[in-house]
Short mmCIF file of C-alpha atoms and ligand atoms in Angstrom, two decimals:
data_model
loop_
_atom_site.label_atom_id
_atom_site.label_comp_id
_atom_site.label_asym_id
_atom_site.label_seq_id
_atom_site.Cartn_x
_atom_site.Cartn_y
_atom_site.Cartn_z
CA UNK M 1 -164.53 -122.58 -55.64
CA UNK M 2 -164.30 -122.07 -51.41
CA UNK M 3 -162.02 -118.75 -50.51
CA UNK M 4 -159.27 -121.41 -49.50
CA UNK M 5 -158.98 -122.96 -52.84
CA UNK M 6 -158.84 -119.42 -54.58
CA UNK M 7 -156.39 -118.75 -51.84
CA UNK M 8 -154.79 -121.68 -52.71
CA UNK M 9 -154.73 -121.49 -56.28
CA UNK M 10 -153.27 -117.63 -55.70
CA UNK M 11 -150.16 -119.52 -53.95
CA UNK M 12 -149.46 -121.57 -56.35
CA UNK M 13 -149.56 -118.75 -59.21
CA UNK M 14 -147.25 -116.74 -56.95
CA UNK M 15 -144.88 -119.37 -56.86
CA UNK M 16 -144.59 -120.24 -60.15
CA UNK M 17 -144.26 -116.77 -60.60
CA UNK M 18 -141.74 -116.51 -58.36
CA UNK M 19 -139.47 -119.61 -59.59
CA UNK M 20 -140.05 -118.51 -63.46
CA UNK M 21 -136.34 -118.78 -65.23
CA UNK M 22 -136.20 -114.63 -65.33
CA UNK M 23 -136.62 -114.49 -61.46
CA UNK M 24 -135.22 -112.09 -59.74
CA UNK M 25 -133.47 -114.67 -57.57
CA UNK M 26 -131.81 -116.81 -60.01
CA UNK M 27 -129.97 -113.35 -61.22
CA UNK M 28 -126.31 -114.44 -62.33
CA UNK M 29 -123.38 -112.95 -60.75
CA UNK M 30 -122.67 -109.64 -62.59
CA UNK M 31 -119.09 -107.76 -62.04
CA UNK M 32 -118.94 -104.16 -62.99
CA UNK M 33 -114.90 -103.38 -63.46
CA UNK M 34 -113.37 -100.32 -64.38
CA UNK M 35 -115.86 -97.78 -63.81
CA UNK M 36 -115.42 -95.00 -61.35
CA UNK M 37 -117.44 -95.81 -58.29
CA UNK M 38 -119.63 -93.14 -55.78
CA UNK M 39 -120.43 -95.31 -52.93
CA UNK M 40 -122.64 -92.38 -52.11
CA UNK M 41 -123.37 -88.95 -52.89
CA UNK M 42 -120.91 -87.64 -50.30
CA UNK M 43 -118.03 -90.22 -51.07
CA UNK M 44 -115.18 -89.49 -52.66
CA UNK M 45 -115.25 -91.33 -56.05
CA UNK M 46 -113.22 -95.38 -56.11
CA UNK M 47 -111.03 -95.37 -59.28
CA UNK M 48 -110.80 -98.29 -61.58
CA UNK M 49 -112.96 -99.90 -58.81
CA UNK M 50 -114.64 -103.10 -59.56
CA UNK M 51 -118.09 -104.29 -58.11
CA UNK M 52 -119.60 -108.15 -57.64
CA UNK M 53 -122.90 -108.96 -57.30
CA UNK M 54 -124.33 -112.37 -56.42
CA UNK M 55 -127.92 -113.40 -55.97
CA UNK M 56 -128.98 -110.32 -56.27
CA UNK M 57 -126.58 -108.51 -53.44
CA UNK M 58 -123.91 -106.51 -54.14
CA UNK M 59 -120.83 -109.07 -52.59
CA UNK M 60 -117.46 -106.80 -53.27
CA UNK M 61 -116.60 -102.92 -53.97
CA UNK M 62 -112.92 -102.30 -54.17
CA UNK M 63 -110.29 -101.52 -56.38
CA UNK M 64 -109.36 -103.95 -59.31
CA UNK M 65 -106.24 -105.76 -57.15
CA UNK M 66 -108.49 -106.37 -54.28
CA UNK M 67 -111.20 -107.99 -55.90
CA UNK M 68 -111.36 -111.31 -57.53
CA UNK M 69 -114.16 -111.54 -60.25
CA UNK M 70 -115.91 -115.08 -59.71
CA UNK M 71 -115.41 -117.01 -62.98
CA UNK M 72 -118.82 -117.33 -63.89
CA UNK M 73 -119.65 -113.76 -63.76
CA UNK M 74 -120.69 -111.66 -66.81
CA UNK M 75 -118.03 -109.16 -66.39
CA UNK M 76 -119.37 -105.50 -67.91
CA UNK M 77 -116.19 -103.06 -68.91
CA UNK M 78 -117.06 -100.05 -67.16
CA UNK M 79 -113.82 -98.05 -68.42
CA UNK M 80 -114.50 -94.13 -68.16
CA UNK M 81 -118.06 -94.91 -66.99
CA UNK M 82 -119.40 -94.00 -62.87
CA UNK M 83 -120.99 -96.15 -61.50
CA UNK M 84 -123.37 -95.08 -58.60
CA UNK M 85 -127.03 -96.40 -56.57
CA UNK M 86 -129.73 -97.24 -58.12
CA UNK M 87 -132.14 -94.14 -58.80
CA UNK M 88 -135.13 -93.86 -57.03
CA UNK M 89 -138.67 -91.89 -58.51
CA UNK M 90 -141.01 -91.19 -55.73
CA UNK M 91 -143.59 -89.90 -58.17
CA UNK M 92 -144.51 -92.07 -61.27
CA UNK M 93 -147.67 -92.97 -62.56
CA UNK M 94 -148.98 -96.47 -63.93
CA UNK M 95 -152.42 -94.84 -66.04
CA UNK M 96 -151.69 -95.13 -69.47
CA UNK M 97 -153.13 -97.47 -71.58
CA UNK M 98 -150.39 -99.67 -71.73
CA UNK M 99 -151.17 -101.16 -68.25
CA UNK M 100 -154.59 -101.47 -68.57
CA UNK M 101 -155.59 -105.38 -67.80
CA UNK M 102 -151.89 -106.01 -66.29
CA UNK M 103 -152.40 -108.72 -65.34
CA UNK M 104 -153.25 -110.30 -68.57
CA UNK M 105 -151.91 -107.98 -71.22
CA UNK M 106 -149.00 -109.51 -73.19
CA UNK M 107 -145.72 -108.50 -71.88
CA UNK M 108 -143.68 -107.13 -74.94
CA UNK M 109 -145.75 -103.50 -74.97
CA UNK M 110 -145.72 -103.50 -71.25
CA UNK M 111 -141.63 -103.98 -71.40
CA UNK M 112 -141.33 -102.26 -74.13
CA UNK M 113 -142.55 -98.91 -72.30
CA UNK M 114 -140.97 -99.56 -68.63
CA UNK M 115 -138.08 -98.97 -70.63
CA UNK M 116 -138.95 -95.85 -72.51
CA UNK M 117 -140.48 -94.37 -68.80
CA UNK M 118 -138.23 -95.97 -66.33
CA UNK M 119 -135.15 -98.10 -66.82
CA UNK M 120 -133.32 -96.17 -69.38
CA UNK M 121 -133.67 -93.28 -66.87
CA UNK M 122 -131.87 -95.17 -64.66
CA UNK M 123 -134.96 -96.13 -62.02
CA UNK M 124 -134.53 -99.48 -59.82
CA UNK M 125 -137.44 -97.98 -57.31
CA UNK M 126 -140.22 -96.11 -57.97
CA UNK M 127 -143.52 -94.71 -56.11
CA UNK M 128 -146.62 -94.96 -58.07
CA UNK M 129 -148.95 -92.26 -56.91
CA UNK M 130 -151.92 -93.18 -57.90
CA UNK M 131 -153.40 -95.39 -60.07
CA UNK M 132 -155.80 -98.17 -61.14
CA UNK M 133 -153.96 -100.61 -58.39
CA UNK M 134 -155.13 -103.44 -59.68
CA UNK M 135 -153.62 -103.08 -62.38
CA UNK M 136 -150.40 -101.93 -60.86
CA UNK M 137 -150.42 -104.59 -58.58
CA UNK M 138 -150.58 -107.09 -61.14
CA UNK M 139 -147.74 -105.20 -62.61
CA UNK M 140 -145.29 -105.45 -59.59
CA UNK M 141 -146.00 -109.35 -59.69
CA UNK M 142 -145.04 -109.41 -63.56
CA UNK M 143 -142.01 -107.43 -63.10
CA UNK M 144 -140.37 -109.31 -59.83
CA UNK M 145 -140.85 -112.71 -61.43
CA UNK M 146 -138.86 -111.27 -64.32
CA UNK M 147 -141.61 -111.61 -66.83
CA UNK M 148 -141.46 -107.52 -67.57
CA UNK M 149 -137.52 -105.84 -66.69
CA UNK M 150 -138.54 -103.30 -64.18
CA UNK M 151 -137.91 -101.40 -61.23
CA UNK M 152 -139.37 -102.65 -57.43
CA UNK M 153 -142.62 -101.06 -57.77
CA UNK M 154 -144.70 -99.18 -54.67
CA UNK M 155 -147.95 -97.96 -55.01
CA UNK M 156 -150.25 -96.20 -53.13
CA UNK M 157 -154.40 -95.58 -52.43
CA UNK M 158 -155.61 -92.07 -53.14
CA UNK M 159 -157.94 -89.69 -51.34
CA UNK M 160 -159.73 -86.88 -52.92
CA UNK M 161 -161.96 -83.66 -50.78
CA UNK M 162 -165.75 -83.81 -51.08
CA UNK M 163 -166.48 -82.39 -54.86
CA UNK M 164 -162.11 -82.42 -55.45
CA UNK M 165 -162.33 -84.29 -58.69
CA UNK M 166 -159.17 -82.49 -60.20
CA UNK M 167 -159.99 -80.37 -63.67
CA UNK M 168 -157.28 -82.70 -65.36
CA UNK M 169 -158.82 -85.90 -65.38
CA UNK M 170 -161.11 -87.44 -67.03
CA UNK M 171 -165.08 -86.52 -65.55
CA UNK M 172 -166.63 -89.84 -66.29
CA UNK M 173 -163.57 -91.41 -64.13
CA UNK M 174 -164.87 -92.68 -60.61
CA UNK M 175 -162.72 -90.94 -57.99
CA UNK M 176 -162.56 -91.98 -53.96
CA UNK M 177 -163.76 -88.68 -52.47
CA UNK M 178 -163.84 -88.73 -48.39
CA UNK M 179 -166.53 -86.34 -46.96
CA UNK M 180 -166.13 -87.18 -43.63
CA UNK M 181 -163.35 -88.25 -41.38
CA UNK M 182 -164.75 -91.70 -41.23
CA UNK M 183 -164.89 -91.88 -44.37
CA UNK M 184 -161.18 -91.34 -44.72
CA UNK M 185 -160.20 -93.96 -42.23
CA UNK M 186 -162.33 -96.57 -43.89
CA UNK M 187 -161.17 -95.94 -47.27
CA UNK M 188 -157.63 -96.19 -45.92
CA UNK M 189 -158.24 -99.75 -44.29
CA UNK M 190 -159.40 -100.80 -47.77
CA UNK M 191 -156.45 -100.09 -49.85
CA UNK M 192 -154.38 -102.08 -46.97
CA UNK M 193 -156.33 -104.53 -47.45
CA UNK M 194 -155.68 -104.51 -51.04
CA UNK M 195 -151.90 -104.79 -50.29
CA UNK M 196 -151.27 -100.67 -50.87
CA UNK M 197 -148.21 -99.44 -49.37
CA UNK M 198 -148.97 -95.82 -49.05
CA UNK M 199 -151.75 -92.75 -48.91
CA UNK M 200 -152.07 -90.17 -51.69
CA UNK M 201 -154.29 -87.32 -49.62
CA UNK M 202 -155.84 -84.39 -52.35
CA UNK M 203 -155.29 -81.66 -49.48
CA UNK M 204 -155.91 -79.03 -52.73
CA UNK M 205 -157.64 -79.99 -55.69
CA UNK M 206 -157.29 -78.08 -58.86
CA UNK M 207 -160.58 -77.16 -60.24
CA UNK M 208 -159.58 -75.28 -63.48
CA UNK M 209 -158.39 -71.88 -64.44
CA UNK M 210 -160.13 -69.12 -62.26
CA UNK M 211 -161.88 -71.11 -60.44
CA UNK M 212 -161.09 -71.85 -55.99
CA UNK M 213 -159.01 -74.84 -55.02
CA UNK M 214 -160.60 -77.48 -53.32
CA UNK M 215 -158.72 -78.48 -50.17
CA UNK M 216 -159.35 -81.03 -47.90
CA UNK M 217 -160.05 -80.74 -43.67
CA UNK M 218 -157.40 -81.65 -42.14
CA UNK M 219 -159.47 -83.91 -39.84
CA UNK M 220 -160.45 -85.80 -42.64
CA UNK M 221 -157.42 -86.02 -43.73
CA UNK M 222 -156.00 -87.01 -40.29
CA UNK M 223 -158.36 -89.77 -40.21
CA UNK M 224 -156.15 -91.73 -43.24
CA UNK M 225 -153.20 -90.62 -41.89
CA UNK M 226 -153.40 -92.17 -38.57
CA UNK M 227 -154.47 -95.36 -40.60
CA UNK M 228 -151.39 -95.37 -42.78
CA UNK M 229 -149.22 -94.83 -40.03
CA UNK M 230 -150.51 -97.63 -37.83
CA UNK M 231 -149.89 -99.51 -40.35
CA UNK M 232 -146.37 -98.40 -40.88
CA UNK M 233 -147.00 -97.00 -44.56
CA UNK M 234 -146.30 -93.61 -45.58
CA UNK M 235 -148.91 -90.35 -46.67
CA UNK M 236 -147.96 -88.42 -49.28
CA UNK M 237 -150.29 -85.40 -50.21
CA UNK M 238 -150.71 -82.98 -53.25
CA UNK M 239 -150.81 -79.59 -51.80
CA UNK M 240 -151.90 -77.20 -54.78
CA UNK M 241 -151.80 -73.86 -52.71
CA UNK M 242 -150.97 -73.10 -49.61
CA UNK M 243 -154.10 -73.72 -47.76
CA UNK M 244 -153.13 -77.41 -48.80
CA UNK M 245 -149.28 -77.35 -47.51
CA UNK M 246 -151.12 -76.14 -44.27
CA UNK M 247 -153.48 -79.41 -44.04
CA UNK M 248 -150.48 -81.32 -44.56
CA UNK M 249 -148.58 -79.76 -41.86
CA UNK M 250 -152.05 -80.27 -39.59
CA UNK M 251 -152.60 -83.90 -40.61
CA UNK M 252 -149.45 -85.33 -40.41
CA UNK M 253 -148.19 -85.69 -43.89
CA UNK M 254 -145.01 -87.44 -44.63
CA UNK M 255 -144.09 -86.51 -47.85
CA UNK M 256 -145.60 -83.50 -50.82
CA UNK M 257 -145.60 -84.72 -53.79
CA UNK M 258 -145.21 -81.36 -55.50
CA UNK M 259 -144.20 -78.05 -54.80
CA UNK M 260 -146.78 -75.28 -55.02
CA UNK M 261 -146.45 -73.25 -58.45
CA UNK M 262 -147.22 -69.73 -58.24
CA UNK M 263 -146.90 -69.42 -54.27
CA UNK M 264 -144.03 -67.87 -52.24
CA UNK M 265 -141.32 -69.71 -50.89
CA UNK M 266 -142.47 -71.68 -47.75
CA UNK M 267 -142.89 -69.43 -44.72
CA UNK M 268 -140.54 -69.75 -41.95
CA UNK M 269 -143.21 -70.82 -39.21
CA UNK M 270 -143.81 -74.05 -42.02
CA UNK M 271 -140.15 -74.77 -42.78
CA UNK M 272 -140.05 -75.00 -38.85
CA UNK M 273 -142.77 -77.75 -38.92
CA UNK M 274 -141.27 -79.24 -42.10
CA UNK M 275 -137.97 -80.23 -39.59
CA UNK M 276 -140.14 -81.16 -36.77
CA UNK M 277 -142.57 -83.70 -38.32
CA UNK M 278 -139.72 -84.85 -40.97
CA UNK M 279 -141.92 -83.51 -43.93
CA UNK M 280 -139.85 -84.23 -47.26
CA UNK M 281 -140.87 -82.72 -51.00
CA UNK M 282 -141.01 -84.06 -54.03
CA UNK M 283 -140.12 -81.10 -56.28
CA UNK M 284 -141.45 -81.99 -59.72
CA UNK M 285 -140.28 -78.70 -61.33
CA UNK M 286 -140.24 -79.91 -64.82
CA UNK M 287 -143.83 -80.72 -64.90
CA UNK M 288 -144.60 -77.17 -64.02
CA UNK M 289 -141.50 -75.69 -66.49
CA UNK M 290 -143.68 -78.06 -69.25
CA UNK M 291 -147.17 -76.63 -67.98
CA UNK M 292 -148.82 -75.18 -71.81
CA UNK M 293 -148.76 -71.47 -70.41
CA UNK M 294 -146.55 -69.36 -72.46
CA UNK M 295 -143.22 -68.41 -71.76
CA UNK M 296 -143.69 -65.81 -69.21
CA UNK M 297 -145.81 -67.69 -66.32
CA UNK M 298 -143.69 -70.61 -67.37
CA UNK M 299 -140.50 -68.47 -66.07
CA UNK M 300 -142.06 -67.45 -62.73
CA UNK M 301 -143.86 -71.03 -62.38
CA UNK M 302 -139.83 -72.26 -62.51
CA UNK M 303 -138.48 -69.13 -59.98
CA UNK M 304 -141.27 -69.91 -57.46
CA UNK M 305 -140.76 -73.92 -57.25
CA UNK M 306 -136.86 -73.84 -57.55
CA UNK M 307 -137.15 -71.28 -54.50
CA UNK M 308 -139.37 -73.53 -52.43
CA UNK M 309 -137.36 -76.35 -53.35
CA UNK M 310 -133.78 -74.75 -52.26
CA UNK M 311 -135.84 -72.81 -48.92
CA UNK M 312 -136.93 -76.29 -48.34
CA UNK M 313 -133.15 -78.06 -48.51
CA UNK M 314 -131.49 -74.69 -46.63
CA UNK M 315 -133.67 -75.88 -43.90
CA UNK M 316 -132.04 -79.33 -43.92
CA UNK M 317 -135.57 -81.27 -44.92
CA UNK M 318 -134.85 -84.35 -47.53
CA UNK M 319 -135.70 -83.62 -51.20
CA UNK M 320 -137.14 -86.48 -52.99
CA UNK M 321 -136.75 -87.11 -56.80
CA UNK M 322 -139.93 -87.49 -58.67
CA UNK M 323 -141.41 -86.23 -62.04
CA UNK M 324 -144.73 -87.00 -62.65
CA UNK M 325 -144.16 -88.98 -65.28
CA UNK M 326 -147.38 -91.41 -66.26
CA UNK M 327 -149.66 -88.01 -65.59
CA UNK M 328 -146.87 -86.56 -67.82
CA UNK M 329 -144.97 -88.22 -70.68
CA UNK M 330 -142.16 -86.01 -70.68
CA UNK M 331 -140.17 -89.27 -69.71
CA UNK M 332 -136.26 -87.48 -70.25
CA UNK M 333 -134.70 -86.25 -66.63
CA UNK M 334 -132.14 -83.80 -68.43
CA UNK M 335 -134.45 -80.85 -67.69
CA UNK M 336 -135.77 -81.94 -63.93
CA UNK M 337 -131.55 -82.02 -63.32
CA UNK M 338 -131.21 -78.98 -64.66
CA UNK M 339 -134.02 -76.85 -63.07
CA UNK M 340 -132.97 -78.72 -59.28
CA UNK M 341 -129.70 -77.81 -60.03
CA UNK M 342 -130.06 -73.85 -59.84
CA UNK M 343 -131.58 -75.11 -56.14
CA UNK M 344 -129.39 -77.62 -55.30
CA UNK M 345 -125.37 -79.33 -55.59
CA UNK M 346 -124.95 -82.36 -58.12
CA UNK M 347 -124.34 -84.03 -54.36
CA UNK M 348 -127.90 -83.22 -53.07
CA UNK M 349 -129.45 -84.42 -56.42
CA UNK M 350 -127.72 -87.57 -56.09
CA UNK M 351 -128.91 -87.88 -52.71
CA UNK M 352 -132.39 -87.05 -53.91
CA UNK M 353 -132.44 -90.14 -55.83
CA UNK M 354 -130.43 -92.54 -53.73
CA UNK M 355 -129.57 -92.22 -49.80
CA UNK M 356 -132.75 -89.48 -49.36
CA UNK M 357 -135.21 -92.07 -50.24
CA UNK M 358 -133.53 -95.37 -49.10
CA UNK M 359 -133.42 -93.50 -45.65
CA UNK M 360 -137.13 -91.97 -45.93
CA UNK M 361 -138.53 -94.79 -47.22
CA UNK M 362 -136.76 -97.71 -44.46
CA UNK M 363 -135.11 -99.28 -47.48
CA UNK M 364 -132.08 -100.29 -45.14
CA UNK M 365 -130.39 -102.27 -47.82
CA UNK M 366 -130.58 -99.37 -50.93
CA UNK M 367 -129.18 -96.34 -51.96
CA UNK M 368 -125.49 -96.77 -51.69
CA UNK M 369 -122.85 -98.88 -53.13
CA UNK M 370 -121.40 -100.86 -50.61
CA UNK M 371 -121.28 -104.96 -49.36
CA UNK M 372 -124.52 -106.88 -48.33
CA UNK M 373 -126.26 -103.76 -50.25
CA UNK M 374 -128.76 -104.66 -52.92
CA UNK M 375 -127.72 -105.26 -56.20
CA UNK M 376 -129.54 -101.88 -57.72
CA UNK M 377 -126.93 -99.65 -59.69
CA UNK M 378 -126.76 -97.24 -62.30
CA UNK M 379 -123.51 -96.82 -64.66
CA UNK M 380 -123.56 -93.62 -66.52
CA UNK M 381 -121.32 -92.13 -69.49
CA UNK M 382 -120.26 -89.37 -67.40
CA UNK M 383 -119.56 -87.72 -63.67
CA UNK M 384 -122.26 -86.93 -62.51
CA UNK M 385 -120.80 -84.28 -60.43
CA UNK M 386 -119.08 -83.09 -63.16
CA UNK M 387 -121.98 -82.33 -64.98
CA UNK M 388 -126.00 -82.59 -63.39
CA UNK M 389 -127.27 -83.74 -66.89
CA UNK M 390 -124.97 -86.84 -67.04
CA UNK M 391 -127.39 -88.49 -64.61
CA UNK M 392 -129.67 -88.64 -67.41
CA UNK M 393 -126.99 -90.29 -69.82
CA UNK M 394 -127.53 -93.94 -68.49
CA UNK M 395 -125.41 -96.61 -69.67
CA UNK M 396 -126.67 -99.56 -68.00
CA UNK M 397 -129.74 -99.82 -65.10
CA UNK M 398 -129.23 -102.86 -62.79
CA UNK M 399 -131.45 -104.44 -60.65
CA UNK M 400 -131.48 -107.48 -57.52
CA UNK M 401 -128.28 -107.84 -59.93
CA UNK M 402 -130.09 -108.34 -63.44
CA UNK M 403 -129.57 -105.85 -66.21
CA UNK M 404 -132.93 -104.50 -66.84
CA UNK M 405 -131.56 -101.62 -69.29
CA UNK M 406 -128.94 -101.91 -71.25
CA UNK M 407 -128.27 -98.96 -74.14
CA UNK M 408 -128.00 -100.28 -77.25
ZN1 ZN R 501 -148.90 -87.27 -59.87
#
């Protein structure tokens, strides 16, 4: 076969991908009435408010005698319920066996544990940090032509330091190391070519108890960045100490992807660089509160992330929800809501999962609740503002309009 009949016969498999019955774009109209609706994180809440979605775009908000529900809608009673944005994960994994072969695997396992990770947490946009992206490619074409009920799924190309393969993976697993700033840059064109949308930069590499981080030059690191950002995509980098928050601050970094267990709060000569290059963090505090290392360093793990975490916010920079989940399989988000919440209002935690990465991340048309916005809402049991944990008590996960979670 010549490369235009492979391109070809890609089109075609797109589009019949694309058309299939469970499309994303054939979504019925949907009207959520009753609920109590946050059109963002610092509105005041709609009561009895009603929401209409069409085509996968949210077409009315108001109260329930300004809106008229279209008569073919599937109207969902929403009656001491709160409805707010779809949630947003900026750190999730696609590694576990279940995706291997994504492309071809059968689709009931696959859906079977979006929910269990994703959907009935609420999650209509996630970040994949790393993976096999083949296989998470393959994924995101599954899920958007409706084959697998999913969040919209970005995913990113990962960079490791010269001799950085991390303790906690697998030896025998082939790794992308960069030992020189060309290196870097060349890597990075590959995974756009591969239709990436981000970096993942190792700045520090965890090499096992007692033994020195690995962290990466922040020339090398450069290198990718500059790629990524021509390109418009963002670089997100696991820091491990501080010597890796400080290549992040040289190379341009957009985003952490942790905070760094164990180290102080983040000086004020970084928090100052944090504002001016727009850095924003990724807190992931339950992974470290779940970390198998006895009560004690588990307790000052916790004090010295939440205080980096609420430094970080004091000083105005956007926090970003994420979890690790995928590395992790601690898939509830009662405990990450709980731990963020001794740094941070139920307001910023919303915000941490709606407006902070809609804004971050250029997605002009998510993270609130409001006309001509896309379709991607959460309805919960409970105020979320009331109580931090209720964001974890999801009723029903929408998405481009479609119900992808429903609890039973
Ligand atoms: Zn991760």
């Amino acid at each position: 076969m010549n490369g235009n009949l492979v391109r070809l016969a890609f089109c075609c498999f797109a589009l019949i991908g694309a058309l299939g019955a469970g499309g994303l774009a054939h979504a019925q109209s949907v009207a959520l009435v009753g609920g109590s609706v946050y059109a963002s994180p610092d509105a005041a809440p709609l009561a009895d408010g009603v929401i209409v979605t069409s085509n996968g775009v949210i077409t009315a908000v108001g109260s329930r005698s300004e809106v008229q529900l279209p008569a073919d809608a599937r109207v969902i009673d929403c009656s001491g319920k709160t409805v707010v944005a779809g949630f947003w994960n900026s750190h999730v994994h696609f590694t576990e066996a279940v995706w291997r072969s994504a492309g071809s695997a059968p689709s009931a396992p696959m859906a079977e544990h979006m929910q269990a990770m994703l959907t009935r947490w609420g999650f209509t946009s996630v970040w994949d940090l790393g993976s096999d992206g083949r296989d998470t490619v393959a994924l995101r074409r599954r899920v958007n032509a409706g084959e697998i009920p999913g969040p919209d799924i970005h995913t990113v190309g990962s960079i490791f330091p010269r001799d950085g393969h991390p303790a906690y993976l697998p030896a025998e697993m082939k790794l992308p190391e960069a030992a020189t700033p060309e290196d870097a840059a060349q890597l990075m064109r590959t995974y756009l070519g591969f239709g990436l949308d981000g970096l993942k930069l190792f700045t520090g590499s965890y090499k096992g108890q007692g033994k020195p981080v690995v962290n990466m030059d922040p020339a090398i690191a450069r290198a990718a960045v500059d790629v990524a950002h021509a390109a418009g995509k963002p670089a997100f980098a696991h820091p491990q100490n501080m010597a890796g928050v400080e290549a992040v601050i040289a190379a341009g970094v957009d985003v952490m992807a942790h905070t760094v267990a164990g180290e102080p709060p983040y000086f004020p000569e970084q928090l100052a660089r944090f504002k001016q290059q727009g850095v924003a963090l990724i807190p992931t505090l339950s992974l470290f509160a779940k970390l198998p290392v006895g009560p004690d360093i588990s307790a000052r793990l916790v004090a010295t992330t939440v205080a980096q975490v609420k430094a970080f916010a004091d000083n105005g920079g956007p926090v970003l929800f994420g979890t690790d989940i995928g590395f992790t399989n601690y898939y509830d988000t009662t405990l990450e809501y709980e731990l963020m919440h001794r740094a941070l209002s139920e307001r910023q935690i919303l915000a941490s999962l709606t407006t902070n990465p809609a804004g971050y991340f250029k997605a002009a048309k998510k993270g609130r609740v409001d006309k001509d916005f896309d379709a991607d809402l959460v309805v919960l049991d409970g105020d979320p503002l009331a109580d931090v944990t209720n964001l974890a008590k999801v009723a029903y996960t929408i998405r481009a309009g479609k119900v992808i979670y429903q609890k039973p």
